[in-house]
Coordinates of C-alpha atoms and ligand atoms in Angstrom, one line a residue:
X5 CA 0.0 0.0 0.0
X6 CA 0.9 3.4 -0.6
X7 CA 2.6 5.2 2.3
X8 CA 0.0 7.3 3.9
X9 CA -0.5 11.1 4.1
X10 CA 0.5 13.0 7.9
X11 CA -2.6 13.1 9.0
X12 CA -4.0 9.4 8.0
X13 CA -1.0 8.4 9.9
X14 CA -1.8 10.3 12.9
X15 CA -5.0 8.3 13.5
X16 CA -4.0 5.2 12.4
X17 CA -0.4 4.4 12.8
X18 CA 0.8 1.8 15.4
X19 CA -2.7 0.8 16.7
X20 CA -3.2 -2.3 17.7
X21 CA -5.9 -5.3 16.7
X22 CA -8.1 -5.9 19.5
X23 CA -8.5 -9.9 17.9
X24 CA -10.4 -11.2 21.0
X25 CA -13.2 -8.5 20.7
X26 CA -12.7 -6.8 17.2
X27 CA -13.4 -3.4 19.0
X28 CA -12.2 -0.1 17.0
X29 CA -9.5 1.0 19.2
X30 CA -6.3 -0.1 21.0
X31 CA -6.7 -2.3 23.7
X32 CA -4.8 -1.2 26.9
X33 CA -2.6 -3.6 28.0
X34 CA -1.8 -2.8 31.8
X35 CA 0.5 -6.6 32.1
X36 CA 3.3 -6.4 34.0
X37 CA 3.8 -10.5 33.0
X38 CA 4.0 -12.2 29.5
X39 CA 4.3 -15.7 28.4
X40 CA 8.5 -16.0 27.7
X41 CA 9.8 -16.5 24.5
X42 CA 13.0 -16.2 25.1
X43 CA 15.5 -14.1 26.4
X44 CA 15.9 -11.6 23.5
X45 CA 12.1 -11.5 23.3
X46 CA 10.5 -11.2 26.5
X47 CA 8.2 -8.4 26.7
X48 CA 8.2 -6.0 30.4
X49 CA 7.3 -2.7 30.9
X50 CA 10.9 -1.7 31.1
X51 CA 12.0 -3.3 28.2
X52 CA 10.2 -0.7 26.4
X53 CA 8.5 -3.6 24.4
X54 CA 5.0 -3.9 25.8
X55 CA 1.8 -3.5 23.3
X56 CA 0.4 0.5 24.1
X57 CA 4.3 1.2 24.8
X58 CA 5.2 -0.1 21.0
X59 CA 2.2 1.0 19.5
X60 CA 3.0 4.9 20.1
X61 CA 6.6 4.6 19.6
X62 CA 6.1 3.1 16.2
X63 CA 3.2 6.2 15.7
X64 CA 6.0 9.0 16.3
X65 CA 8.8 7.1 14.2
X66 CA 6.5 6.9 11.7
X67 CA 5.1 10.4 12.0
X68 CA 9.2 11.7 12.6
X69 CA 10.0 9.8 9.2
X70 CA 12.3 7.6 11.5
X71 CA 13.0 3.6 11.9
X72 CA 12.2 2.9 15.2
X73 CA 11.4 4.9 18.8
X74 CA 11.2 4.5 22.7
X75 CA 8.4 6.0 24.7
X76 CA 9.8 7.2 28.3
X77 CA 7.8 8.9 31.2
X78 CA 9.0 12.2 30.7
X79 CA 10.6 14.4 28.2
X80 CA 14.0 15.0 30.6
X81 CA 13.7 10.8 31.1
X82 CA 14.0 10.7 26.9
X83 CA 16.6 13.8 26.9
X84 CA 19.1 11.9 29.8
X85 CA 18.7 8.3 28.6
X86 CA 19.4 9.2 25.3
X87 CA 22.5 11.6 25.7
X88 CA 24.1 9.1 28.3
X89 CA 23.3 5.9 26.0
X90 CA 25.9 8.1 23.4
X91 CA 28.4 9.6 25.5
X92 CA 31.2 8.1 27.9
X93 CA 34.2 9.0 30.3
X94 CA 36.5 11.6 28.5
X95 CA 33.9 12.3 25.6
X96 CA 32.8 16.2 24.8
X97 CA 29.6 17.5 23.2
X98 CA 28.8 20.9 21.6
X99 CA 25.2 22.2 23.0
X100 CA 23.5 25.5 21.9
X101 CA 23.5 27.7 24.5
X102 CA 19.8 28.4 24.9
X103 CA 18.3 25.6 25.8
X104 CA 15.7 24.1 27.7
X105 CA 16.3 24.6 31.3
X106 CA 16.0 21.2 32.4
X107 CA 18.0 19.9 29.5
X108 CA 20.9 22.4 30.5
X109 CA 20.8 22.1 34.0
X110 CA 20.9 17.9 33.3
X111 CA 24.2 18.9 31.8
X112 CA 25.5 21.1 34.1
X113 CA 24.8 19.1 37.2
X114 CA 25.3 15.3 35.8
X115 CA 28.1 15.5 33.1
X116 CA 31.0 16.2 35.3
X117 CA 30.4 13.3 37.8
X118 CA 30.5 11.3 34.7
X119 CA 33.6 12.6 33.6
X120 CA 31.8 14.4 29.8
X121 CA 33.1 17.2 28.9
X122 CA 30.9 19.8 27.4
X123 CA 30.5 23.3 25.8
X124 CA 27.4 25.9 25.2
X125 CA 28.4 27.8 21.9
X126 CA 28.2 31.8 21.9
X127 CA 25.5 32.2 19.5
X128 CA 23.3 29.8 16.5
X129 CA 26.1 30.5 14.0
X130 CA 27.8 27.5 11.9
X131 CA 30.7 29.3 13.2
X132 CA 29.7 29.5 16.8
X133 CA 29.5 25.4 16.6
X134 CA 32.4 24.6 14.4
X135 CA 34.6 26.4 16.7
X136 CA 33.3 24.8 19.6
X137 CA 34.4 20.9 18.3
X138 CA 37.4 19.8 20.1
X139 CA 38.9 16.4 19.2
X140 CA 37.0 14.5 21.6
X141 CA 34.0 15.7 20.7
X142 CA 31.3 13.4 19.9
X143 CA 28.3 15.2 18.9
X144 CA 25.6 17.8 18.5
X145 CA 22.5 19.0 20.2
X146 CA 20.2 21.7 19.4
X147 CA 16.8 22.8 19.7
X148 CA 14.4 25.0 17.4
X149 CA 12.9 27.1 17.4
X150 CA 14.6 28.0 21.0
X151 CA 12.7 29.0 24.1
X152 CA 11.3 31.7 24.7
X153 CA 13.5 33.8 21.8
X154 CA 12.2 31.1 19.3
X155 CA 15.7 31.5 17.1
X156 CA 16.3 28.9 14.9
X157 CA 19.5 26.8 13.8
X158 CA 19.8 25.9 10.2
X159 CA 19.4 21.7 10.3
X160 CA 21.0 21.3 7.4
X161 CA 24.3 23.1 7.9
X162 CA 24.2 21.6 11.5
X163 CA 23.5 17.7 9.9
X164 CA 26.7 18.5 7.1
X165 CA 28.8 19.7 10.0
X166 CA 28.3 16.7 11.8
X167 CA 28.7 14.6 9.2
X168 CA 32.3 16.3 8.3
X169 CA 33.4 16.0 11.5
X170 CA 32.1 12.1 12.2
X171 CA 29.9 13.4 15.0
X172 CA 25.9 12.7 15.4
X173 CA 23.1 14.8 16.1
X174 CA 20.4 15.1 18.3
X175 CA 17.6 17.6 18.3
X176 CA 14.8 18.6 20.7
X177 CA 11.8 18.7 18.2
X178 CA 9.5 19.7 20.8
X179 CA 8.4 23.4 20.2
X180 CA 8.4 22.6 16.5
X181 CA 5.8 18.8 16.6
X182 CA 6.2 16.6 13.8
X183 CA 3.5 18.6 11.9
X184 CA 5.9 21.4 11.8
X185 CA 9.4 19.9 11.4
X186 CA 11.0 16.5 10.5
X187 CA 14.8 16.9 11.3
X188 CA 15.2 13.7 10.3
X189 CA 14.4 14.9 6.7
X190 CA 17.5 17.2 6.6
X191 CA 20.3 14.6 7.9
X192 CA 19.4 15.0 11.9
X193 CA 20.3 11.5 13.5
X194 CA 18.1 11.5 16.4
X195 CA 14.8 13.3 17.4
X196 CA 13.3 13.8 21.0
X197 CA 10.3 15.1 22.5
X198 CA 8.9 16.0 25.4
X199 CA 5.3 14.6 24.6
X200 CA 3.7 16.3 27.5
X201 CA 4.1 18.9 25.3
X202 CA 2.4 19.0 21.7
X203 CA 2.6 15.1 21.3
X204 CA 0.0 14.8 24.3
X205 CA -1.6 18.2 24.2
X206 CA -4.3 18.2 26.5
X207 CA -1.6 19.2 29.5
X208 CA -2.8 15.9 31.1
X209 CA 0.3 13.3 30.4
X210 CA 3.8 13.5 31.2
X211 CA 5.9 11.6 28.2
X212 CA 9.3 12.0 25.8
X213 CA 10.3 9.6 23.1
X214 CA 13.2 9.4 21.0
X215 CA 12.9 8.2 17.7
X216 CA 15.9 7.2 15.2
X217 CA 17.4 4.7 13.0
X218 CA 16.8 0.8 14.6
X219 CA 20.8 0.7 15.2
X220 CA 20.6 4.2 17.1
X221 CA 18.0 3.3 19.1
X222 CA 19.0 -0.5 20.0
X223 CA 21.9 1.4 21.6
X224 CA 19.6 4.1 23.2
X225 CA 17.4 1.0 24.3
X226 CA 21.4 -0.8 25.9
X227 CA 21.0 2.4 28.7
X228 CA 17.4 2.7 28.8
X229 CA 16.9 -0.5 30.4
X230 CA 19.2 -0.2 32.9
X231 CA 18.1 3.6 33.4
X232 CA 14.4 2.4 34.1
X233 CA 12.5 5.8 32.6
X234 CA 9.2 3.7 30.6
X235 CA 6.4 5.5 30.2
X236 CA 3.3 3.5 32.0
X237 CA 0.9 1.8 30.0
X238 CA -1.9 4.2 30.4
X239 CA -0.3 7.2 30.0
X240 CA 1.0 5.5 26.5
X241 CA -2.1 4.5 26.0
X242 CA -3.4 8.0 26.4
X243 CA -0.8 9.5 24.0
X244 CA -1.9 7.3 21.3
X245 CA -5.3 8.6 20.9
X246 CA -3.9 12.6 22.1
X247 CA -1.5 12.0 18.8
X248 CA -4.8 10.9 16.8
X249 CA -5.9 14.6 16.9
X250 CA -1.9 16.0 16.5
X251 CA -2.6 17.5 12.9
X252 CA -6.0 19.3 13.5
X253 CA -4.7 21.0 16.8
X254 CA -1.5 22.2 15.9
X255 CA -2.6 23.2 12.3
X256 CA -5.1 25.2 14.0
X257 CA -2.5 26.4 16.2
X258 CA -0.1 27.8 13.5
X259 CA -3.2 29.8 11.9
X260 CA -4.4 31.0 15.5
X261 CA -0.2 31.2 16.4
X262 CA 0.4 33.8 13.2
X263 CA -2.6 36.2 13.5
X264 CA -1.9 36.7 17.1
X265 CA 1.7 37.9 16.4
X266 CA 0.7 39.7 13.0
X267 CA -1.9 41.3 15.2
X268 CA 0.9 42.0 18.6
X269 CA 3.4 43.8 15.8
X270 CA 0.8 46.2 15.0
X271 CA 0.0 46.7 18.6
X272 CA 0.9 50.4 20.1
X273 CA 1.5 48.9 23.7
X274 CA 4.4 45.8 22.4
X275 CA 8.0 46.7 21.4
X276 CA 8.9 43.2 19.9
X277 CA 7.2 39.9 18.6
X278 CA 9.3 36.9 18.0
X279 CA 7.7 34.5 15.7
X280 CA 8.9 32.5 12.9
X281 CA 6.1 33.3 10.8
X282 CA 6.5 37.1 10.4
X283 CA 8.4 38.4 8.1
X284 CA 10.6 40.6 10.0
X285 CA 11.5 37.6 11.9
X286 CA 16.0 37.4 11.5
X287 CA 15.2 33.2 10.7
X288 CA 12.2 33.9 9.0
X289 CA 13.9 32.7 5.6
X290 CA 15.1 29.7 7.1
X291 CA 11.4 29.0 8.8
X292 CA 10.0 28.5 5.5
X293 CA 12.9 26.3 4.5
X294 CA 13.3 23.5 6.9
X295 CA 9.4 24.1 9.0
X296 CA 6.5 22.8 7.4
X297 CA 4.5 25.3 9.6
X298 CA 5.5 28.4 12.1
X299 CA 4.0 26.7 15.3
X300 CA 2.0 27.6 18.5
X301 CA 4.5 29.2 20.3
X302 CA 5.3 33.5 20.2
X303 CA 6.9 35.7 22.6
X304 CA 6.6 39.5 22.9
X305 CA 8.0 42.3 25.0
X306 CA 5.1 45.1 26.5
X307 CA 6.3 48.6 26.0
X308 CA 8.5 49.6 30.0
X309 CA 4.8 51.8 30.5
X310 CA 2.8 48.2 31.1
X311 CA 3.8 46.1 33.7
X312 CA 3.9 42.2 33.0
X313 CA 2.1 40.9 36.7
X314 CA -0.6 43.2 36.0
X315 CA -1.2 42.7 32.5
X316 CA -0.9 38.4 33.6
X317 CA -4.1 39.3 36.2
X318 CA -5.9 40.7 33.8
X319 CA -6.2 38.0 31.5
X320 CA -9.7 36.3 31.7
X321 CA -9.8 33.4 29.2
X322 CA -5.9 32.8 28.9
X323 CA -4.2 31.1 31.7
X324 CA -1.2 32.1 33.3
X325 CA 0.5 28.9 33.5
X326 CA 4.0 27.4 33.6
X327 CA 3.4 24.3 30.8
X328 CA 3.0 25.1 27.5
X329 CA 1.1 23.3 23.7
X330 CA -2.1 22.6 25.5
X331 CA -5.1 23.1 23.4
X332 CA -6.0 25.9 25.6
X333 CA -4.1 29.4 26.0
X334 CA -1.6 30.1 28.5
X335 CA 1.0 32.6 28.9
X336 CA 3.6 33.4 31.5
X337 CA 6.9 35.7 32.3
X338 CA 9.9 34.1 31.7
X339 CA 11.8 36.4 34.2
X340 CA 9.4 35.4 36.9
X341 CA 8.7 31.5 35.6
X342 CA 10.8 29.6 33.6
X343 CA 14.4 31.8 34.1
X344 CA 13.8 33.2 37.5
X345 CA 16.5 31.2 38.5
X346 CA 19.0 32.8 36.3
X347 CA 20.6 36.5 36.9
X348 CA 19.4 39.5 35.7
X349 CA 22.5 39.7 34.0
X350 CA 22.3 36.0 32.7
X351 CA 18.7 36.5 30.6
X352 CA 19.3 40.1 29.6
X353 CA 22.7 38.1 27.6
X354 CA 20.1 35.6 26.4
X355 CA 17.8 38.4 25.2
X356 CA 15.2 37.9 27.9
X357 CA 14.1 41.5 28.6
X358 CA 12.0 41.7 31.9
X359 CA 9.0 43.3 29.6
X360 CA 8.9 39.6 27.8
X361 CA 5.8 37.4 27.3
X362 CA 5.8 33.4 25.9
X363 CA 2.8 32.7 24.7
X364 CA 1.6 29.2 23.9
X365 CA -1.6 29.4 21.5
X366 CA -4.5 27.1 22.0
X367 CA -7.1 26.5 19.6
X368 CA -10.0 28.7 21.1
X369 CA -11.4 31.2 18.4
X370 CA -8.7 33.5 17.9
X371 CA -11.1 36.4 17.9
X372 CA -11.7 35.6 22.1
X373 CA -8.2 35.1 22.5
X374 CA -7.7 38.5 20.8
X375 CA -9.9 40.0 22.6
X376 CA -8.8 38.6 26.0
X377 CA -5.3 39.9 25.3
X378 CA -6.2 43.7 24.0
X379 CA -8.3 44.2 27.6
X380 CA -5.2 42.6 29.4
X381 CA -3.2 45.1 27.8
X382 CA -5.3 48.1 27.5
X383 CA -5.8 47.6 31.6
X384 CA -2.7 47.4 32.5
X385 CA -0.8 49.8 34.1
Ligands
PLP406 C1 9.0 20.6 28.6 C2 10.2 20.5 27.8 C3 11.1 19.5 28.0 C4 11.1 18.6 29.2 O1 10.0 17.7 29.2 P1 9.3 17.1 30.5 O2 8.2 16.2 29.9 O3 8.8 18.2 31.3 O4 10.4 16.3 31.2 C5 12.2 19.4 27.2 N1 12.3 20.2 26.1 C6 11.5 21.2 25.8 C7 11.7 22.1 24.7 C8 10.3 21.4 26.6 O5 9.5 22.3 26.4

């Protein structure tokens, strides 16, 4: 058969045949024992190899243009299993220098009791990565678009790098979803998520995979099972039918995602609106080469005359939450959330002004979400 289109695959990829009752959906398989059949073969929950675990691994690979995956119980679980599984004892690895806090702070705190070397690069540049490869180094990770700036790295340039310099890859896919980027597609080696994120979407599961080649992620697997981070069987089993929907939320979250910022950048009361999708964006070029879509997620600075807590009470209808790629609206200050733990000093060199909004868009009607944001900004003071 043909290979199927995105969406087709969404809903129908990886399920699994209920045989003893012929129902329409996948059967959840909470068994913690199966029959052996063998040592190489026995299924357990921690073997990554049990039937709702397998069923949304192979939906991701499939949807990520990838061989094979591993579903874990959170996005850092992915993030750690999979950079230890491909690092040792006197190894280095290049990481750009904004990313996810938890994903930095992993490095930071872990790497050196391991004895893994490790350097943030100054900026996105192909220069700012080349010149950070030493001769023990053994790969690349990046993430983009970045959070909350939402810059971009050229894939590409980053995959042909690597590849000159014998070194994998590994991306965080997670602000982007497989509806709006397949780094695989441009020579990436290995792809995570955090599927609490866009993957699950309804801000009710906690999940990351990895997806790859089957060799990649048979050695990913080699520390996985010692590490212990499966996803549970229900919480896989709820992924599989969030991911069904994957396409028609976060298509409708691009549309709702771009007339929000086109909207902000005309606004009297904002300074600045990072999005990908605008055309004054510095990586808007490169958006519409490697991105199949902008995505949900914007950030913009309020004018020094409107303060950010009182413009975050005033909102009605959007939440002023910490998570992010719900199907609902939420918004929050980096300088008081997700960076407060850095210095002043520290996010003003990342570009984080203290006027700066994220803003993750739901799929509401934009015209509320509009409107919600215009009184939140018009009140405050
Ligand atoms: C949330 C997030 C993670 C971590 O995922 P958890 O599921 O919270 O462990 C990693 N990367 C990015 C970009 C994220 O937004």
């Amino acid at each position: 058969m043909a290979k199927k289109h995105f969406n087709t695959q969404c809903v129908h990829e990886g399920q699994l045949e209920d045989t003893q009752y012929e129902s329409g959906v996948s059967p959840l398989y909470m068994a913690t024992n199966y029959a052996f059949e063998g040592v190489e073969k026995k299924r357990y929950p921690r073997y990554f190899n049990t039937p709702n675990l397998e069923a949304v691994a192979q939906k991701v690979a499939a949807l990520e243009l990838a061989e094979s995956g591993l579903v874990f119980s959170s996005g850092m679980a992915a993030i750690s299993t999979a950079l230890m599984s491909f690092l040792s004892q006197g190894d280095h690895v290049v990481l750009q220098n904004d990313l996810y806090g938890g994903t930095r702070n992993f490095v930071k705190t872990e790497f050196p009791k391991y004895g893994i070397a490790f350097t943030f690069t100054e900026g996105l540049s192909m220069g700012d990565f080349e010149k950070a490869i030493q001769p023990n180094t053994k790969g690349i990770y990046i993430e983009t678009p970045s959070n909350p700036l939402l810059k971009l790295v050229d894939l590409k340039a980053i995959a042909s790098l690597a590849q000159a310099n014998g070194l994998w890859t590994m991306i965080d896919n997670t602000f982007a979803s497989p509806v709006n980027q397949n780094p695989t597609a441009f020579g990436i080696d290995i792809v995570l998520h955090s599927a609490t994120k866009y993957l699950g979407g309804h801000s009710d599961i906690s999940g990351g995979i990895v997806v790859s080649s089957k060799a990649n992620i048979e050695r990913v697997f080699d520390s996985a099972k010692n590490l212990g981070g499966n996803m549970s069987e229900f919480a896989a089993w709820m992924l599989e039918r969030s991911i069904k929907t994957l396409a028609l939320r976060v298509t409708a979250q691009n549309a709702n995602a771009q007339q929000i910022a086109q909207w902000l950048e005309a606004h009297q009361d904002i300074d600045a609106v990072y999005y990908p999708g605008l055309k004054n964006h510095p990586d808007h070029h490169l958006a519409t080469q490697q991105m199949k879509g902008f995505g949900g997620m914007l950030s913009f600075t309020l004018k020094k005359e409107k303060s950010v807590e009182c413009f975050l009470e005033n909102l009605q209808l959007i939440k002023p939450v910490m998570s992010l790629a719900g199907v609902e609206s939420t918004a929050l200050s980096p300088r008081l959330t997700s960076h407060a733990l850095l210095t002043e000093e520290e996010r003003l060199s990342q570009g984080i002004s203290p006027q700066l909004i994220r803003f993750s868009t739901g799929i509401e009607a934009v015209s509320d979400l509009i409107s919600d944001l215009e009184h939140a900004i018009y009140t405050a003071s």
